[in-house]
């Protein structure tokens, strides 16, 4: 989890996006919104 923490900090607050990716809900349309956000 330490690696993920460093990545989130490096991205600058992408923690919510990562959590969404981990969650199964990513299969929904939310995945496209998150991808576009990045």
PDB file of C-alpha atoms in Angstrom:
ATOM      1  CA  UNK A   1       0.000   0.000   0.000  1.00  0.00           C
ATOM      2  CA  UNK A   2       3.011   2.277   0.537  1.00  0.00           C
ATOM      3  CA  UNK A   3       3.689   2.280  -3.210  1.00  0.00           C
ATOM      4  CA  UNK A   4       0.106   3.301  -3.950  1.00  0.00           C
ATOM      5  CA  UNK A   5       0.349   6.065  -1.339  1.00  0.00           C
ATOM      6  CA  UNK A   6       3.457   7.459  -3.021  1.00  0.00           C
ATOM      7  CA  UNK A   7       1.777   7.308  -6.417  1.00  0.00           C
ATOM      8  CA  UNK A   8      -1.300   9.170  -5.177  1.00  0.00           C
ATOM      9  CA  UNK A   9       0.904  11.909  -3.719  1.00  0.00           C
ATOM     10  CA  UNK A  10       2.948  12.107  -6.936  1.00  0.00           C
ATOM     11  CA  UNK A  11      -0.214  12.435  -9.050  1.00  0.00           C
ATOM     12  CA  UNK A  12      -1.417  15.216  -6.764  1.00  0.00           C
ATOM     13  CA  UNK A  13      -4.645  13.980  -5.192  1.00  0.00           C
ATOM     14  CA  UNK A  14      -5.697  11.087  -7.424  1.00  0.00           C
ATOM     15  CA  UNK A  15      -6.585   8.956  -4.414  1.00  0.00           C
ATOM     16  CA  UNK A  16     -10.336   8.923  -5.260  1.00  0.00           C
ATOM     17  CA  UNK A  17      -9.585   7.809  -8.815  1.00  0.00           C
ATOM     18  CA  UNK A  18      -7.409   4.932  -7.596  1.00  0.00           C
ATOM     19  CA  UNK A  19     -10.088   3.842  -5.131  1.00  0.00           C
ATOM     20  CA  UNK A  20     -12.639   3.829  -7.959  1.00  0.00           C
ATOM     21  CA  UNK A  21     -10.318   1.698 -10.072  1.00  0.00           C
ATOM     22  CA  UNK A  22      -9.966  -0.804  -7.228  1.00  0.00           C
ATOM     23  CA  UNK A  23     -13.732  -0.927  -6.738  1.00  0.00           C
ATOM     24  CA  UNK A  24     -15.830  -3.162  -9.042  1.00  0.00           C
ATOM     25  CA  UNK A  25     -17.947  -0.096  -9.922  1.00  0.00           C
ATOM     26  CA  UNK A  26     -15.149   0.810 -12.346  1.00  0.00           C
ATOM     27  CA  UNK A  27     -16.945  -1.418 -14.862  1.00  0.00           C
ATOM     28  CA  UNK A  28     -19.711   1.225 -15.029  1.00  0.00           C
ATOM     29  CA  UNK A  29     -19.585   4.487 -17.029  1.00  0.00           C
ATOM     30  CA  UNK A  30     -17.708   6.059 -14.095  1.00  0.00           C
ATOM     31  CA  UNK A  31     -14.545   4.398 -15.448  1.00  0.00           C
ATOM     32  CA  UNK A  32     -14.701   6.552 -18.607  1.00  0.00           C
ATOM     33  CA  UNK A  33     -15.234   9.726 -16.546  1.00  0.00           C
ATOM     34  CA  UNK A  34     -12.230   8.877 -14.354  1.00  0.00           C
ATOM     35  CA  UNK A  35     -10.065   8.133 -17.403  1.00  0.00           C
ATOM     36  CA  UNK A  36     -11.013  11.449 -19.038  1.00  0.00           C
ATOM     37  CA  UNK A  37     -10.322  13.276 -15.767  1.00  0.00           C
ATOM     38  CA  UNK A  38      -6.734  12.038 -15.849  1.00  0.00           C
TER      39      UNK A  38
END
